[in-house]
Tab-separated table of C-alpha atoms in Angstrom:
chain	number	residue	atom	x	y	z
A	28	MET	CA	29.482	30.862	-5.476
A	29	THR	CA	27.433	27.127	-5.722
A	30	ALA	CA	30.554	25.799	-7.865
A	31	ASP	CA	32.294	25.971	-4.948
A	32	ARG	CA	30.771	23.024	-2.844
A	33	PRO	CA	31.393	20.304	-2.437
A	34	ILE	CA	30.100	17.392	-4.674
A	35	GLY	CA	27.715	15.475	-2.847
A	36	GLU	CA	26.515	11.618	-3.031
A	37	ASP	CA	22.776	12.773	-4.136
A	38	GLU	CA	24.344	14.867	-6.317
A	39	LEU	CA	26.194	12.530	-7.691
A	40	HIS	CA	22.560	10.335	-8.522
A	41	ALA	CA	21.261	13.394	-9.482
A	42	PHE	CA	23.938	14.423	-12.241
A	43	LEU	CA	23.294	10.241	-13.435
A	44	ASP	CA	19.247	10.752	-12.963
A	45	GLY	CA	19.386	13.933	-15.313
A	46	ALA	CA	18.358	15.714	-11.694
A	47	LEU	CA	21.341	17.823	-11.187
A	48	GLU	CA	21.066	21.763	-10.511
A	49	GLU	CA	21.144	23.972	-13.373
A	50	GLY	CA	25.056	25.303	-12.912
A	51	ARG	CA	26.685	22.822	-11.359
A	52	HIS	CA	27.183	19.949	-14.161
A	53	ALA	CA	30.727	21.517	-14.892
A	54	ALA	CA	31.146	21.821	-11.020
A	55	VAL	CA	30.684	16.840	-10.882
A	56	ARG	CA	32.381	17.315	-13.920
A	57	ARG	CA	35.386	18.487	-12.779
A	58	TYR	CA	35.128	16.306	-9.886
A	59	LEU	CA	35.188	13.432	-12.092
A	60	ASP	CA	38.446	14.150	-14.353
A	61	ALA	CA	39.763	14.580	-10.296
A	62	HIS	CA	38.951	11.450	-9.056
A	63	PRO	CA	38.881	8.470	-11.868
A	64	GLU	CA	37.302	5.458	-9.219
A	65	GLU	CA	34.134	7.445	-8.834
A	66	GLN	CA	33.529	7.717	-12.256
A	67	ALA	CA	33.895	4.358	-12.668
A	68	ARG	CA	31.441	3.509	-10.272
A	69	LEU	CA	29.115	5.661	-11.869
A	70	ALA	CA	29.633	4.017	-15.656
A	71	ALA	CA	28.827	0.968	-13.125
A	72	TYR	CA	25.964	2.803	-11.682
A	73	ARG	CA	24.542	3.395	-15.278
A	74	ARG	CA	24.892	0.308	-16.989
A	75	GLN	CA	23.251	-1.399	-14.929
A	76	GLY	CA	20.551	0.983	-15.133
A	77	GLU	CA	20.364	0.561	-19.100
A	78	ALA	CA	20.264	-3.189	-18.340
A	79	LEU	CA	17.195	-3.198	-15.897
A	80	ARG	CA	15.185	-0.584	-18.438
A	81	GLU	CA	16.444	-3.429	-21.032
A	82	ALA	CA	15.126	-6.744	-19.589
A	83	LEU	CA	12.195	-4.780	-18.336
A	84	ALA	CA	10.633	-3.074	-21.312
A	85	PRO	CA	9.519	-5.795	-22.459
A	86	PHE	CA	6.400	-5.436	-19.735
A	87	ALA	CA	5.329	-2.567	-20.831
A	88	ASP	CA	5.520	-2.889	-24.609
A	89	GLN	CA	3.132	-6.176	-24.040
A	90	ALA	CA	-0.489	-5.835	-25.843
A	91	LEU	CA	-2.791	-5.124	-23.133
A	92	PRO	CA	-5.606	-7.556	-21.770
A	93	ALA	CA	-9.064	-6.650	-21.746
A	94	GLU	CA	-8.681	-6.988	-17.873
A	95	LEU	CA	-6.368	-4.452	-17.840
A	96	SER	CA	-8.193	-2.283	-20.042
A	97	LEU	CA	-9.842	1.004	-18.322
A	98	LYS	CA	-13.542	0.872	-19.984
A	99	THR	CA	-14.155	-2.455	-18.493
A	100	LEU	CA	-13.528	-1.939	-15.114
A	101	ALA	CA	-15.393	1.752	-14.986
A	102	GLU	CA	-18.827	-0.267	-16.281
A	103	ARG	CA	-17.968	-3.627	-13.817
A	104	ARG	CA	-17.926	-0.776	-10.863
A	105	ARG	CA	-21.355	0.566	-12.263
A	106	LYS	CA	-22.504	-2.061	-12.141
A	107	ALA	CA	-21.077	-2.918	-8.949
A	108	LEU	CA	-22.164	-0.317	-6.742
A	109	ALA	CA	-25.953	-0.827	-8.434
A	110	GLY	CA	-25.184	-4.470	-6.583
A	111	ARG	CA	-23.869	-2.868	-3.560
A	112	HIS	CA	-27.099	-0.775	-2.786
A	113	ARG	CA	-28.968	-3.905	-2.744
A	114	PHE	CA	-27.098	-5.201	-0.360
A	115	ALA	CA	-27.263	-2.173	1.973
A	116	ALA	CA	-30.330	-2.507	2.062
A	117	ALA	CA	-30.606	-6.332	2.694
A	118	VAL	CA	-27.326	-6.018	5.699
A	119	ALA	CA	-30.666	-2.624	7.087
A	120	ILE	CA	-33.398	-5.576	6.997
A	121	LEU	CA	-31.034	-7.642	8.908
A	122	CYS	CA	-30.126	-5.737	11.153
A	123	ILE	CA	-33.331	-4.521	13.043
A	124	GLY	CA	-34.123	-8.201	13.112
A	125	GLY	CA	-30.366	-8.451	15.059
A	126	LEU	CA	-31.321	-5.096	17.357
A	127	SER	CA	-34.783	-6.395	18.009
A	128	GLY	CA	-33.152	-9.310	19.024
A	129	TRP	CA	-30.438	-7.664	21.401
A	130	PHE	CA	-32.830	-5.460	23.103
A	131	GLY	CA	-35.078	-8.717	23.675
A	132	ARG	CA	-32.526	-10.316	25.155
A	133	ALA	CA	-31.223	-6.817	27.498
A	134	ALA	CA	-35.188	-7.105	29.397
A	135	VAL	CA	-34.326	-10.770	30.449
A	136	ALA	CA	-30.484	-10.259	31.409
A	137	PRO	CA	-27.381	-8.053	32.628
A	138	PRO	CA	-25.743	-6.273	29.643
A	139	ALA	CA	-22.636	-8.691	28.731
A	140	ARG	CA	-19.439	-6.862	29.507
A	141	GLY	CA	-16.576	-9.449	27.687
A	142	ILE	CA	-15.301	-9.743	24.290
A	143	ASP	CA	-18.423	-11.759	22.742
A	144	ALA	CA	-20.317	-8.056	23.953
A	145	LEU	CA	-18.041	-5.945	22.274
A	146	GLY	CA	-18.255	-7.865	18.842
A	147	ARG	CA	-21.745	-7.564	19.377
A	148	GLU	CA	-21.643	-3.427	20.305
A	149	ALA	CA	-18.881	-3.267	17.193
A	150	VAL	CA	-21.331	-4.411	14.596
A	151	ASP	CA	-24.638	-2.924	16.125
A	152	ASN	CA	-22.125	0.404	15.741
A	153	TYR	CA	-21.638	0.181	11.977
A	154	THR	CA	-25.121	-0.984	11.183
A	155	VAL	CA	-25.532	2.446	12.173
A	156	TYR	CA	-22.982	4.336	11.536
A	157	ALA	CA	-21.175	3.116	8.973
A	158	SER	CA	-23.889	3.049	6.461
A	159	ASP	CA	-24.660	6.546	7.139
A	160	THR	CA	-24.104	8.297	3.591
A	161	LEU	CA	-24.503	11.986	4.859
A	162	ARG	CA	-22.521	11.870	8.638
A	163	PRO	CA	-20.545	8.719	9.201
A	164	VAL	CA	-18.376	10.615	11.384
A	165	GLU	CA	-18.571	13.371	13.690
A	166	LEU	CA	-15.120	14.724	13.134
A	167	ALA	CA	-13.591	13.934	9.740
A	168	SER	CA	-10.144	13.347	8.961
A	169	ASP	CA	-8.293	16.276	8.978
A	170	GLN	CA	-9.272	17.027	12.379
A	171	ARG	CA	-7.541	13.703	13.509
A	172	ALA	CA	-5.714	15.222	16.316
A	173	THR	CA	-8.701	16.590	18.111
A	174	LEU	CA	-9.873	12.945	17.535
A	175	THR	CA	-7.422	11.907	18.956
A	176	ARG	CA	-7.420	14.079	21.618
A	177	TRP	CA	-11.616	13.476	22.742
A	178	VAL	CA	-11.387	9.428	22.140
A	179	SER	CA	-8.756	9.726	24.451
A	180	GLU	CA	-9.662	11.565	27.422
A	181	ARG	CA	-13.106	9.879	27.172
A	182	LEU	CA	-12.073	6.615	27.227
A	183	ASP	CA	-9.176	7.347	29.756
A	184	ALA	CA	-7.097	5.628	27.929
A	185	PRO	CA	-4.087	7.000	24.714
A	186	VAL	CA	-6.197	5.357	21.347
A	187	GLN	CA	-5.463	6.991	18.127
A	188	ALA	CA	-7.177	5.883	14.815
A	189	PRO	CA	-5.233	3.294	13.016
A	190	ASP	CA	-3.959	4.101	9.379
A	191	LEU	CA	-5.433	1.837	7.189
A	192	GLN	CA	-4.247	3.050	4.093
A	193	GLY	CA	-1.723	-0.025	3.409
A	194	ALA	CA	-4.510	-2.566	3.206
A	195	GLY	CA	-7.198	0.066	0.664
A	196	TYR	CA	-8.933	2.231	3.354
A	197	GLY	CA	-8.886	5.879	3.286
A	198	PHE	CA	-9.392	7.096	6.987
A	199	LEU	CA	-13.021	8.850	6.697
A	200	GLY	CA	-13.109	9.903	10.885
A	201	GLY	CA	-14.004	8.878	13.611
A	202	ARG	CA	-16.797	9.584	16.860
A	203	LEU	CA	-17.811	8.447	20.051
A	204	VAL	CA	-20.486	5.978	20.781
A	205	THR	CA	-22.503	4.424	22.934
A	206	THR	CA	-22.385	1.140	24.091
A	207	PRO	CA	-24.144	-1.152	27.196
A	208	ASN	CA	-20.030	-0.597	28.592
A	209	GLY	CA	-19.438	2.237	28.233
A	210	PRO	CA	-17.945	5.041	25.604
A	211	ALA	CA	-15.885	3.619	22.381
A	212	ALA	CA	-13.869	4.673	20.116
A	213	LEU	CA	-15.618	4.106	16.855
A	214	PHE	CA	-13.280	4.833	13.627
A	215	VAL	CA	-14.906	4.564	10.081
A	216	TYR	CA	-12.977	3.668	7.105
A	217	ASP	CA	-13.860	3.940	2.922
A	218	GLY	CA	-13.150	1.198	1.071
A	219	THR	CA	-13.073	0.805	-2.827
A	220	PHE	CA	-15.850	0.450	-3.700
A	221	GLY	CA	-16.880	2.220	-0.761
A	222	ASP	CA	-17.324	-0.428	0.968
A	223	ARG	CA	-16.770	0.668	4.560
A	224	LEU	CA	-14.771	-0.629	7.181
A	225	THR	CA	-14.637	0.054	11.174
A	226	VAL	CA	-12.753	-0.112	14.036
A	227	MET	CA	-14.086	0.839	17.293
A	228	VAL	CA	-12.227	0.596	20.895
A	229	ARG	CA	-13.718	0.567	24.342
A	230	PRO	CA	-11.678	-0.334	27.772
A	231	MET	CA	-13.105	-3.998	28.977
A	232	GLU	CA	-13.140	-4.875	33.046
A	233	ILE	CA	-13.382	-8.429	32.090
A	234	ASP	CA	-11.364	-10.428	29.066
A	235	ARG	CA	-9.008	-7.998	29.279
A	236	ASN	CA	-6.471	-9.466	27.043
A	237	SER	CA	-7.917	-12.287	25.057
A	238	PRO	CA	-6.936	-13.311	21.854
A	239	MET	CA	-7.787	-11.905	18.303
A	240	SER	CA	-11.096	-13.782	16.678
A	241	GLU	CA	-13.109	-14.505	13.396
A	242	ARG	CA	-16.685	-14.510	14.209
A	243	SER	CA	-19.599	-13.560	11.768
A	244	TYR	CA	-22.579	-11.343	12.098
A	245	GLY	CA	-25.257	-12.217	9.293
A	246	MET	CA	-23.823	-10.233	6.211
A	247	LEU	CA	-20.766	-8.483	8.477
A	248	ASP	CA	-17.988	-10.287	9.820
A	249	GLY	CA	-15.758	-8.868	12.592
A	250	VAL	CA	-12.310	-9.772	14.059
A	251	THR	CA	-12.054	-8.861	17.769
A	252	TRP	CA	-9.855	-8.914	20.526
A	253	SER	CA	-8.157	-7.047	23.382
A	254	LYS	CA	-4.672	-6.673	25.403
A	255	ASN	CA	-4.260	-4.734	28.760
A	256	GLY	CA	-7.441	-4.228	29.247
A	257	LEU	CA	-8.956	-2.184	25.264
A	258	GLY	CA	-10.615	-4.511	23.192
A	259	PHE	CA	-10.293	-3.885	19.708
A	260	SER	CA	-13.157	-5.284	17.210
A	261	VAL	CA	-12.754	-4.727	13.132
A	262	VAL	CA	-15.913	-5.045	11.288
A	263	ALA	CA	-16.492	-5.002	7.391
A	264	PRO	CA	-19.040	-6.464	4.989
A	265	ARG	CA	-19.050	-10.024	4.166
A	266	ALA	CA	-16.158	-10.753	1.739
A	267	SER	CA	-15.474	-7.685	1.173
A	268	THR	CA	-11.864	-7.629	2.425
A	269	ASP	CA	-9.688	-10.495	4.145
A	270	LEU	CA	-10.224	-8.978	7.525
A	271	LEU	CA	-7.873	-11.316	9.458
A	272	PRO	CA	-4.956	-8.880	7.832
A	273	VAL	CA	-6.318	-5.235	8.565
A	274	ALA	CA	-6.836	-6.713	11.555
A	275	GLU	CA	-3.223	-7.810	12.579
A	276	ASP	CA	-2.120	-4.221	11.222
A	277	VAL	CA	-4.616	-2.039	13.998
A	278	ARG	CA	-2.534	-4.707	15.814
A	279	ARG	CA	0.881	-3.854	15.838
A	280	GLN	CA	-0.236	0.001	15.080
A	281	ALA	CA	-2.123	-0.448	18.524
A	282	SER	CA	1.314	-1.666	20.151
A	283	PHE	CA	3.192	1.391	19.191
A	284	SER	CA	0.893	4.224	20.644
B	12	MET	CA	-12.645	9.578	-24.167
B	13	THR	CA	-13.009	10.865	-20.075
B	14	ASP	CA	-10.603	12.632	-18.862
B	15	MET	CA	-10.064	9.625	-16.486
B	16	GLU	CA	-8.918	7.215	-19.446
B	17	GLN	CA	-6.963	10.367	-20.778
B	18	LEU	CA	-5.405	10.439	-17.542
B	19	ILE	CA	-4.765	6.706	-16.350
B	20	GLU	CA	-4.163	5.210	-19.626
B	21	PRO	CA	-0.865	6.667	-20.422
B	22	VAL	CA	0.335	5.018	-16.646
B	23	ILE	CA	-0.927	1.632	-17.329
B	24	PRO	CA	2.089	0.319	-19.469
B	25	GLY	CA	4.670	1.656	-16.889
B	26	LEU	CA	2.610	0.210	-13.932
B	27	ARG	CA	2.880	-3.125	-15.664
B	28	ARG	CA	6.432	-3.504	-15.738
B	29	TYR	CA	6.159	-1.566	-11.903
B	30	ALA	CA	4.178	-4.625	-11.138
B	31	ASN	CA	6.178	-7.055	-12.881
B	32	ALA	CA	9.758	-6.469	-12.122
B	33	LEU	CA	8.332	-6.274	-8.256
B	34	VAL	CA	6.387	-9.716	-8.028
B	35	ARG	CA	8.646	-11.502	-11.359
B	36	ASP	CA	4.784	-13.708	-12.410
B	37	PRO	CA	3.151	-12.185	-15.307
B	38	ALA	CA	-0.372	-13.198	-14.332
B	39	GLU	CA	-0.368	-11.782	-10.720
B	40	ALA	CA	1.729	-8.686	-11.796
B	41	ASP	CA	-1.383	-7.798	-14.182
B	42	ASP	CA	-4.283	-9.022	-10.910
B	43	LEU	CA	-1.503	-6.127	-9.249
B	44	VAL	CA	-2.317	-3.514	-11.614
B	45	GLN	CA	-6.054	-4.975	-12.055
B	46	ASP	CA	-6.899	-3.964	-8.367
B	47	CYS	CA	-4.478	-0.905	-8.839
B	48	LEU	CA	-6.746	0.285	-11.500
B	49	GLU	CA	-10.059	-1.199	-10.164
B	50	ARG	CA	-8.971	0.793	-7.027
B	51	ALA	CA	-8.210	3.806	-8.759
B	52	VAL	CA	-11.280	4.008	-10.939
B	53	ALA	CA	-13.348	3.909	-7.736
B	54	ARG	CA	-11.511	6.744	-5.997
B	55	TRP	CA	-11.126	9.090	-8.747
B	56	GLY	CA	-12.002	11.809	-6.432
B	57	GLN	CA	-10.179	11.558	-3.622
B	58	ARG	CA	-6.727	11.995	-5.690
B	59	ARG	CA	-5.161	15.385	-5.264
B	60	ALA	CA	-4.462	16.853	-7.909
B	61	ASP	CA	-4.378	15.928	-11.933
B	62	ASN	CA	-0.696	16.450	-12.175
B	63	ASP	CA	-0.564	14.222	-9.457
B	64	THR	CA	-2.056	11.208	-11.230
B	65	ARG	CA	0.914	9.142	-12.126
B	66	SER	CA	2.899	8.646	-8.446
B	67	TRP	CA	-1.432	8.007	-7.150
B	68	LEU	CA	-1.565	5.266	-9.770
B	69	TYR	CA	1.800	3.933	-8.732
B	70	ALA	CA	1.971	4.713	-4.785
B	71	ILE	CA	-1.877	2.367	-4.879
B	72	LEU	CA	0.213	-0.119	-7.075
B	73	HIS	CA	3.281	-0.030	-4.637
B	74	ASN	CA	0.708	-0.311	-1.225
B	75	LEU	CA	-0.685	-2.845	-2.807
B	76	ALA	CA	1.705	-4.606	-3.599
B	77	VAL	CA	3.815	-4.422	0.352
B	78	ASN	CA	0.603	-5.238	1.389
B	79	ARG	CA	0.050	-9.290	-0.728
B	80	TRP	CA	4.016	-10.276	0.273
B	81	ARG	CA	3.240	-9.460	4.009
B	82	LYS	CA	0.209	-11.327	3.472
B	83	LEU	CA	2.211	-13.950	1.407
B	84	SER	CA	4.742	-14.117	3.915
B	85	ARG	CA	2.935	-14.130	7.615
B	86	ARG	CA	0.936	-17.501	5.491
B	87	GLY	CA	4.841	-18.771	4.626
B	88	VAL	CA	3.530	-18.684	0.984
B	89	MET	CA	7.006	-18.116	-0.387
B	90	ALA	CA	9.365	-20.271	-2.905
B	91	PRO	CA	12.710	-20.751	-3.911
B	92	ILE	CA	13.628	-18.591	-7.176
B	93	ASP	CA	14.084	-21.895	-9.204
B	94	THR	CA	10.524	-23.356	-8.306
B	95	VAL	CA	9.291	-19.827	-10.785
B	96	ASP	CA	7.696	-20.565	-14.036
B	97	PRO	CA	11.204	-20.184	-16.629
B	98	ARG	CA	9.687	-18.561	-19.076
B	99	SER	CA	9.392	-15.462	-16.155
B	100	LEU	CA	13.043	-14.836	-15.800
B	101	SER	CA	14.357	-15.822	-19.163
B	102	VAL	CA	15.430	-12.482	-21.192
B	103	ALA	CA	17.786	-12.568	-23.588
B	104	PRO	CA	21.422	-11.474	-22.877
B	105	ALA	CA	22.253	-7.699	-23.618
B	106	GLN	CA	25.616	-8.774	-25.349
B	107	GLU	CA	26.310	-4.902	-25.479
B	108	HIS	CA	27.381	-4.103	-21.811
B	109	GLY	CA	28.084	-6.954	-20.722
B	110	LEU	CA	25.352	-7.494	-18.508
B	111	ASP	CA	22.862	-10.312	-18.798
B	112	ARG	CA	19.225	-9.176	-18.607
B	113	ALA	CA	18.397	-12.549	-16.355
B	114	ASP	CA	21.682	-11.741	-14.402
B	115	VAL	CA	20.897	-7.692	-13.372
B	116	LEU	CA	17.098	-8.903	-12.680
B	117	ARG	CA	18.223	-11.722	-10.221
B	118	ALA	CA	21.045	-9.428	-8.743
B	119	LEU	CA	17.548	-6.824	-8.516
B	120	ASP	CA	15.929	-9.567	-6.861
B	121	SER	CA	19.091	-9.895	-4.138
B	122	LEU	CA	18.102	-6.215	-2.668
B	123	PRO	CA	15.287	-5.556	0.219
B	124	ASP	CA	12.505	-4.190	-0.780
B	125	GLU	CA	13.534	-1.164	0.329
B	126	TYR	CA	15.691	-0.840	-2.194
B	127	ARG	CA	14.128	-2.008	-5.001
B	128	SER	CA	11.843	-0.144	-5.324
B	129	VAL	CA	13.288	2.911	-5.033
B	130	ILE	CA	15.994	1.253	-7.937
B	131	LEU	CA	12.927	0.616	-9.477
B	132	LEU	CA	10.507	3.884	-9.467
B	133	VAL	CA	14.100	6.270	-10.102
B	134	THR	CA	15.800	4.225	-12.601
B	135	VAL	CA	13.445	2.236	-14.317
B	136	GLU	CA	9.858	4.104	-14.302
B	137	GLY	CA	11.944	7.372	-14.411
B	138	LEU	CA	9.943	9.284	-11.600
B	139	PRO	CA	11.727	12.150	-10.342
B	140	TYR	CA	12.757	12.160	-6.697
B	141	ALA	CA	10.030	14.149	-4.998
B	142	GLU	CA	7.572	11.897	-6.762
B	143	ALA	CA	9.358	8.234	-5.762
B	144	ALA	CA	9.193	9.732	-2.428
B	145	ARG	CA	5.433	10.294	-2.835
B	146	VAL	CA	5.043	6.495	-4.345
B	147	LEU	CA	6.843	5.408	-1.004
B	148	GLY	CA	5.628	7.961	1.737
B	149	VAL	CA	9.061	8.453	2.741
B	150	PRO	CA	10.870	11.474	3.135
B	151	LEU	CA	13.887	13.041	0.224
B	152	GLY	CA	15.708	12.696	1.809
B	153	THR	CA	15.194	8.638	2.234
B	154	VAL	CA	14.487	8.306	-1.095
B	155	MET	CA	18.211	9.687	-1.977
B	156	SER	CA	19.778	7.460	0.604
B	157	ARG	CA	18.144	4.298	-0.507
B	158	LEU	CA	19.246	4.767	-3.489
B	159	SER	CA	22.663	5.747	-3.059
B	160	ARG	CA	23.006	1.885	-0.667
B	161	GLY	CA	20.906	0.188	-3.133
B	162	ARG	CA	22.890	1.192	-6.525
B	163	ALA	CA	25.781	-0.043	-4.402
B	164	ARG	CA	24.615	-2.656	-3.781
B	165	LEU	CA	22.849	-3.999	-7.344
B	166	ALA	CA	26.976	-3.502	-8.416
B	167	ALA	CA	28.242	-5.442	-5.917
B	168	ALA	CA	25.642	-8.611	-6.598
B	169	LEU	CA	26.901	-7.925	-9.864
B	170	ALA	CA	29.874	-7.936	-9.434
B	171	GLU	CA	29.660	-11.127	-7.858
B	172	GLY	CA	28.232	-12.667	-10.849
B	173	ALA	CA	25.073	-12.486	-9.529
B	174	PRO	CA	24.761	-15.512	-7.036
B	175	VAL	CA	22.370	-17.579	-7.486
B	176	LYS	CA	22.013	-17.432	-3.440
B	177	SER	CA	19.029	-18.937	-1.743
B	178	HIS	CA	16.969	-15.916	-1.748
B	179	LEU	CA	13.346	-16.835	-0.849
B	180	ARG	CA	10.964	-15.010	-4.111
B	181	ARG	CA	7.248	-14.955	-3.064
B	182	VAL	CA	4.976	-16.649	-5.414
B	183	LYS	CA	1.804	-16.856	-5.815
């Protein structure tokens, strides 16, 4: 029965790669015997594969340098993590200073609404939630759909968590957070060394279309912009990553949603 | 030796080969592999299962490479292939089948990235189609169609005598 099926292009490649379904070999061979031009094509593919394997083989055979030893890498990570704990403590102290300054300001002036305020709000929410080891998010990554519905409804705009896997940040989840300018969506991501990155989104009353700008807030860096009335802010610890490409990635994904 | 070392270490030579094939600058390739291994060590607990280790590692490496290309191309730091250190390209001709090794690598470089990675993962790294699909984050059918088109284009490039056209290579 299977022998009667016509031979597909995929099967020719599977034949070449040793991945052909049992029982199809005879049929493929018959086909190739009857079609010399196809046989020649596969032979050329086989030759190019062999040439590639030969040309690249030396790279797999060379001795491993110390930087690629797993033992060294694992050891370095342990040290780096110990450093991170001290760093987190420093961020926490800094934020107490920052927050008291913020509230002091609120007492004498109405809350700022624009793009600068957005950046500040994102940093405040980062320090409260991203550093939370027990429950950084309300809805975890496996409830992405529920999260999207929830924040989109509350912000009255289609808002969903960008996928930052390509930049090396795994999606942890998100929640609705409060700002002096109403609700915002906060998405939390996990980086290589357990470093966190957040993306905060809220509607903008003013500065509805602002270009991307990068600012540092103590030991945190933030990239902020707005488009069509939605403000975005990406926050991560200083120098843990090059933040601009990640922000570009967020902006690109947001323009598709 | 820990489980982690036992599962990761056998894959490292292949990761280096893949990285070198993608970026073709030995120092940059090793940087990529180091970056990949650091992430793997940090996220060992997040991978799906032990039998997935290989495709998981290749996927991390692939994403890092793609990310680096994006970054480099946005900053416009590109150089023609002729400025690449010739030592990284000088490989002896393999006369037994008439294909020069340098020619086949140059022909490979003339392909778009999505064809290059599929051909490398399947032909050189020996990944089953399903694993290649996981590495690239695309459906199996996409792997098959890219493999088919990629092989045809590679054969065409080789047949033309692997023209040394002004294809831009990314170097650091």
